[in-house]
Amino acid sequence: MADCIFCKIAKGEIPSATVFENDDVRVIMDIGPAAKGHAIMLAKKHVPNIYELDPEDAAKIFSVAPKIARAVQKTTGADGINVLQNNGEASGQTVFHLHVHFIPRFKGDSVQVGWKPGEYADGEAAKLAEEIKKNI
Ligand code: AMP
Ligand code: ZN
């Protein structure tokens, strides 16, 4: 993808503060961190989102996540880490090249990643589960 900034960063065509690199991913510091130490793992291959990620690439990419989470936690002394990945504008995705966030969290911090728990009517969750199952 000629115009994709994350392709250029992932390939090393644009310099970045890289914390890890292998054949499949480059992990860099996020330029607009939710918290100090916020890192993002970029796929080296251009894939816009998780829907278009094939299982083999997914296995390679996501297998890197535990060691990045451990390193970010150890370095920042975070009380917790959010590992998250946005797909589609409605989810908050702004760069349409697959990436995974590692956001250090501290007790009482003001980072906003969360939701107000909703609720289901009787049988609604089970019905939805059946519908989702059919689409797998
Ligand atoms: P998302 O909203 O999930 O698509 O996340 C995109 C993330 O990429 C944001 O947290 C941005 O701060 C970050 N970002 C955008 N451009 C750059 C860049 N050139 N270098 C590092 N991080 C970037
Ligand atoms: Zn790309």
PDB file of C-alpha atoms and ligand atoms in Angstrom:
ATOM      1  CA  MET A   1       0.000   0.000   0.000  1.00  0.00           C
ATOM      2  CA  ALA A   2       1.882   3.015  -1.334  1.00  0.00           C
ATOM      3  CA  ASP A   3       0.210   5.612   0.867  1.00  0.00           C
ATOM      4  CA  CYS A   4       0.000   3.675   4.111  1.00  0.00           C
ATOM      5  CA  ILE A   5       2.083   5.259   6.879  1.00  0.00           C
ATOM      6  CA  PHE A   6       2.202   2.073   8.946  1.00  0.00           C
ATOM      7  CA  CYS A   7       3.501   0.110   5.918  1.00  0.00           C
ATOM      8  CA  LYS A   8       6.321   2.628   5.638  1.00  0.00           C
ATOM      9  CA  ILE A   9       7.086   2.523   9.364  1.00  0.00           C
ATOM     10  CA  ALA A  10       6.827  -1.278   9.512  1.00  0.00           C
ATOM     11  CA  LYS A  11       9.273  -1.631   6.616  1.00  0.00           C
ATOM     12  CA  GLY A  12      11.684   0.870   8.171  1.00  0.00           C
ATOM     13  CA  GLU A  13      11.209   3.434   5.378  1.00  0.00           C
ATOM     14  CA  ILE A  14      10.179   5.971   8.029  1.00  0.00           C
ATOM     15  CA  PRO A  15      12.254   5.929  11.225  1.00  0.00           C
ATOM     16  CA  SER A  16      10.483   5.017  14.442  1.00  0.00           C
ATOM     17  CA  ALA A  17      11.253   4.318  18.083  1.00  0.00           C
ATOM     18  CA  THR A  18      11.291   0.548  17.620  1.00  0.00           C
ATOM     19  CA  VAL A  19      11.236  -1.765  20.618  1.00  0.00           C
ATOM     20  CA  PHE A  20      10.993  -5.078  18.751  1.00  0.00           C
ATOM     21  CA  GLU A  21      11.111  -6.317  15.169  1.00  0.00           C
ATOM     22  CA  ASN A  22      10.902  -9.711  13.478  1.00  0.00           C
ATOM     23  CA  ASP A  23       9.769 -10.928  10.031  1.00  0.00           C
ATOM     24  CA  ASP A  24       6.106 -10.343  10.857  1.00  0.00           C
ATOM     25  CA  VAL A  25       5.844  -7.286  13.100  1.00  0.00           C
ATOM     26  CA  ARG A  26       7.483  -4.084  14.223  1.00  0.00           C
ATOM     27  CA  VAL A  27       6.622  -2.739  17.659  1.00  0.00           C
ATOM     28  CA  ILE A  28       7.015   1.017  18.102  1.00  0.00           C
ATOM     29  CA  MET A  29       6.154   3.700  20.608  1.00  0.00           C
ATOM     30  CA  ASP A  30       2.768   5.302  19.888  1.00  0.00           C
ATOM     31  CA  ILE A  31       3.205   8.937  18.869  1.00  0.00           C
ATOM     32  CA  GLY A  32       0.079  10.022  20.779  1.00  0.00           C
ATOM     33  CA  PRO A  33       0.258   7.800  23.853  1.00  0.00           C
ATOM     34  CA  ALA A  34      -2.753   7.135  26.057  1.00  0.00           C
ATOM     35  CA  ALA A  35      -0.126   6.715  28.799  1.00  0.00           C
ATOM     36  CA  LYS A  36       3.671   6.869  28.879  1.00  0.00           C
ATOM     37  CA  GLY A  37       4.997   3.599  27.488  1.00  0.00           C
ATOM     38  CA  HIS A  38       2.036   3.006  25.132  1.00  0.00           C
ATOM     39  CA  ALA A  39       3.409   0.796  22.346  1.00  0.00           C
ATOM     40  CA  ILE A  40       1.828  -0.399  19.119  1.00  0.00           C
ATOM     41  CA  MET A  41       2.613  -3.582  17.231  1.00  0.00           C
ATOM     42  CA  LEU A  42       2.329  -3.170  13.464  1.00  0.00           C
ATOM     43  CA  ALA A  43       1.903  -6.075  11.075  1.00  0.00           C
ATOM     44  CA  LYS A  44       4.630  -5.972   8.426  1.00  0.00           C
ATOM     45  CA  LYS A  45       2.222  -7.156   5.758  1.00  0.00           C
ATOM     46  CA  HIS A  46      -0.490  -4.631   4.884  1.00  0.00           C
ATOM     47  CA  VAL A  47      -3.786  -5.890   6.239  1.00  0.00           C
ATOM     48  CA  PRO A  48      -6.409  -3.242   7.017  1.00  0.00           C
ATOM     49  CA  ASN A  49      -8.097  -5.030   9.908  1.00  0.00           C
ATOM     50  CA  ILE A  50      -8.654  -8.335  11.676  1.00  0.00           C
ATOM     51  CA  TYR A  51     -11.433  -9.380   9.289  1.00  0.00           C
ATOM     52  CA  GLU A  52      -8.888  -9.715   6.515  1.00  0.00           C
ATOM     53  CA  LEU A  53      -6.163 -11.373   8.559  1.00  0.00           C
ATOM     54  CA  ASP A  54      -5.511 -14.996   7.656  1.00  0.00           C
ATOM     55  CA  PRO A  55      -5.062 -17.499  10.508  1.00  0.00           C
ATOM     56  CA  GLU A  56      -1.381 -18.194   9.810  1.00  0.00           C
ATOM     57  CA  ASP A  57      -0.503 -14.501   9.893  1.00  0.00           C
ATOM     58  CA  ALA A  58      -2.684 -14.025  12.961  1.00  0.00           C
ATOM     59  CA  ALA A  59      -0.811 -16.770  14.793  1.00  0.00           C
ATOM     60  CA  LYS A  60       2.547 -15.211  13.949  1.00  0.00           C
ATOM     61  CA  ILE A  61       1.488 -11.661  14.812  1.00  0.00           C
ATOM     62  CA  PHE A  62      -0.419 -12.306  18.030  1.00  0.00           C
ATOM     63  CA  SER A  63       2.183 -14.753  19.350  1.00  0.00           C
ATOM     64  CA  VAL A  64       4.463 -11.741  19.872  1.00  0.00           C
ATOM     65  CA  ALA A  65       1.950 -10.011  22.177  1.00  0.00           C
ATOM     66  CA  PRO A  66       2.789 -11.661  25.532  1.00  0.00           C
ATOM     67  CA  LYS A  67       6.439 -10.679  25.509  1.00  0.00           C
ATOM     68  CA  ILE A  68       5.629  -7.102  24.518  1.00  0.00           C
ATOM     69  CA  ALA A  69       3.010  -6.843  27.273  1.00  0.00           C
ATOM     70  CA  ARG A  70       5.510  -8.211  29.816  1.00  0.00           C
ATOM     71  CA  ALA A  71       8.238  -5.803  28.689  1.00  0.00           C
ATOM     72  CA  VAL A  72       5.950  -2.745  28.746  1.00  0.00           C
ATOM     73  CA  GLN A  73       4.634  -3.727  32.198  1.00  0.00           C
ATOM     74  CA  LYS A  74       8.108  -4.330  33.589  1.00  0.00           C
ATOM     75  CA  THR A  75       9.499  -1.091  32.173  1.00  0.00           C
ATOM     76  CA  THR A  76       6.663   1.190  33.250  1.00  0.00           C
ATOM     77  CA  GLY A  77       5.778  -0.587  36.499  1.00  0.00           C
ATOM     78  CA  ALA A  78       2.150  -0.489  35.337  1.00  0.00           C
ATOM     79  CA  ASP A  79      -0.521  -2.007  37.569  1.00  0.00           C
ATOM     80  CA  GLY A  80      -2.193  -3.368  34.442  1.00  0.00           C
ATOM     81  CA  ILE A  81      -2.042  -3.309  30.645  1.00  0.00           C
ATOM     82  CA  ASN A  82      -4.804  -3.018  28.091  1.00  0.00           C
ATOM     83  CA  VAL A  83      -4.006  -4.978  24.944  1.00  0.00           C
ATOM     84  CA  LEU A  84      -6.458  -3.874  22.324  1.00  0.00           C
ATOM     85  CA  GLN A  85      -6.980  -3.644  18.648  1.00  0.00           C
ATOM     86  CA  ASN A  86      -9.508  -1.478  16.781  1.00  0.00           C
ATOM     87  CA  ASN A  87     -11.333  -2.484  13.594  1.00  0.00           C
ATOM     88  CA  GLY A  88     -13.358   0.085  11.695  1.00  0.00           C
ATOM     89  CA  GLU A  89     -13.964   3.747  12.317  1.00  0.00           C
ATOM     90  CA  ALA A  90     -16.797   3.073  14.764  1.00  0.00           C
ATOM     91  CA  SER A  91     -14.383   1.181  17.015  1.00  0.00           C
ATOM     92  CA  GLY A  92     -11.906   4.046  17.061  1.00  0.00           C
ATOM     93  CA  GLN A  93      -9.600   2.840  14.291  1.00  0.00           C
ATOM     94  CA  THR A  94      -7.837   5.781  12.681  1.00  0.00           C
ATOM     95  CA  VAL A  95      -4.987   4.047  10.840  1.00  0.00           C
ATOM     96  CA  PHE A  96      -6.295   1.330   8.561  1.00  0.00           C
ATOM     97  CA  HIS A  97      -3.354  -1.024   8.836  1.00  0.00           C
ATOM     98  CA  LEU A  98      -3.591  -3.779  11.443  1.00  0.00           C
ATOM     99  CA  HIS A  99      -1.989  -2.901  14.751  1.00  0.00           C
ATOM    100  CA  VAL A 100      -2.290  -3.859  18.402  1.00  0.00           C
ATOM    101  CA  HIS A 101      -2.078  -1.390  21.301  1.00  0.00           C
ATOM    102  CA  PHE A 102      -0.280  -2.038  24.593  1.00  0.00           C
ATOM    103  CA  ILE A 103      -1.438   0.605  27.060  1.00  0.00           C
ATOM    104  CA  PRO A 104       0.070   0.725  30.544  1.00  0.00           C
ATOM    105  CA  ARG A 105      -2.569   1.326  33.233  1.00  0.00           C
ATOM    106  CA  PHE A 106      -2.175   2.652  36.734  1.00  0.00           C
ATOM    107  CA  LYS A 107      -4.681   2.491  39.558  1.00  0.00           C
ATOM    108  CA  GLY A 108      -6.792   5.657  39.459  1.00  0.00           C
ATOM    109  CA  ASP A 109      -5.444   6.833  36.079  1.00  0.00           C
ATOM    110  CA  SER A 110      -7.658   8.792  33.687  1.00  0.00           C
ATOM    111  CA  VAL A 111      -7.159   6.651  30.573  1.00  0.00           C
ATOM    112  CA  GLN A 112     -10.504   5.850  29.009  1.00  0.00           C
ATOM    113  CA  VAL A 113     -10.853   2.279  27.822  1.00  0.00           C
ATOM    114  CA  GLY A 114     -14.059   0.789  29.040  1.00  0.00           C
ATOM    115  CA  TRP A 115     -17.807   0.557  28.829  1.00  0.00           C
ATOM    116  CA  LYS A 116     -20.885   0.648  30.973  1.00  0.00           C
ATOM    117  CA  PRO A 117     -22.162  -2.931  31.222  1.00  0.00           C
ATOM    118  CA  GLY A 118     -25.426  -3.403  29.343  1.00  0.00           C
ATOM    119  CA  GLU A 119     -27.936  -6.187  29.770  1.00  0.00           C
ATOM    120  CA  TYR A 120     -29.821  -8.817  27.779  1.00  0.00           C
ATOM    121  CA  ALA A 121     -33.470  -9.752  27.859  1.00  0.00           C
ATOM    122  CA  ASP A 122     -34.185 -13.390  28.740  1.00  0.00           C
ATOM    123  CA  GLY A 123     -32.824 -15.662  26.007  1.00  0.00           C
ATOM    124  CA  GLU A 124     -31.356 -12.823  23.986  1.00  0.00           C
ATOM    125  CA  ALA A 125     -27.689 -13.719  24.587  1.00  0.00           C
ATOM    126  CA  ALA A 126     -28.295 -17.381  23.746  1.00  0.00           C
ATOM    127  CA  LYS A 127     -30.099 -16.400  20.525  1.00  0.00           C
ATOM    128  CA  LEU A 128     -27.270 -14.098  19.500  1.00  0.00           C
ATOM    129  CA  ALA A 129     -24.752 -16.826  20.326  1.00  0.00           C
ATOM    130  CA  GLU A 130     -26.572 -19.150  17.907  1.00  0.00           C
ATOM    131  CA  GLU A 131     -26.530 -16.497  15.179  1.00  0.00           C
ATOM    132  CA  ILE A 132     -22.851 -15.730  15.653  1.00  0.00           C
ATOM    133  CA  LYS A 133     -22.076 -19.451  15.661  1.00  0.00           C
ATOM    134  CA  LYS A 134     -23.665 -19.773  12.209  1.00  0.00           C
ATOM    135  CA  ASN A 135     -21.360 -17.052  10.869  1.00  0.00           C
ATOM    136  CA  ILE A 136     -18.117 -18.683  12.052  1.00  0.00           C
TER     137      ILE A 136
HETATM  138  P1  AMP B   1      -6.062   3.391  16.044  1.00  0.00           P
HETATM  139  O1  AMP B   1      -6.882   4.559  16.514  1.00  0.00           O
HETATM  140  O2  AMP B   1      -6.352   2.102  16.771  1.00  0.00           O
HETATM  141  O3  AMP B   1      -6.123   3.237  14.549  1.00  0.00           O
HETATM  142  O4  AMP B   1      -4.577   3.728  16.463  1.00  0.00           O
HETATM  143  C1  AMP B   1      -3.718   4.473  15.702  1.00  0.00           C
HETATM  144  C2  AMP B   1      -2.606   4.851  16.624  1.00  0.00           C
HETATM  145  O5  AMP B   1      -1.470   5.150  15.859  1.00  0.00           O
HETATM  146  C3  AMP B   1      -2.886   6.099  17.482  1.00  0.00           C
HETATM  147  O6  AMP B   1      -2.743   5.769  18.846  1.00  0.00           O
HETATM  148  C4  AMP B   1      -1.848   7.113  17.013  1.00  0.00           C
HETATM  149  O7  AMP B   1      -1.369   7.906  18.071  1.00  0.00           O
HETATM  150  C5  AMP B   1      -0.770   6.212  16.447  1.00  0.00           C
HETATM  151  N1  AMP B   1       0.047   6.788  15.388  1.00  0.00           N
HETATM  152  C6  AMP B   1      -0.397   7.419  14.272  1.00  0.00           C
HETATM  153  N2  AMP B   1       0.658   7.792  13.510  1.00  0.00           N
HETATM  154  C7  AMP B   1       1.773   7.357  14.146  1.00  0.00           C
HETATM  155  C8  AMP B   1       3.164   7.441  13.875  1.00  0.00           C
HETATM  156  N3  AMP B   1       3.632   8.068  12.782  1.00  0.00           N
HETATM  157  N4  AMP B   1       4.029   6.888  14.756  1.00  0.00           N
HETATM  158  C9  AMP B   1       3.566   6.288  15.881  1.00  0.00           C
HETATM  159  N5  AMP B   1       2.271   6.180  16.188  1.00  0.00           N
HETATM  160  C10 AMP B   1       1.385   6.713  15.348  1.00  0.00           C
HETATM  161 ZN    ZN B   2      -0.206  -0.570   5.487  1.00  0.00          ZN
END
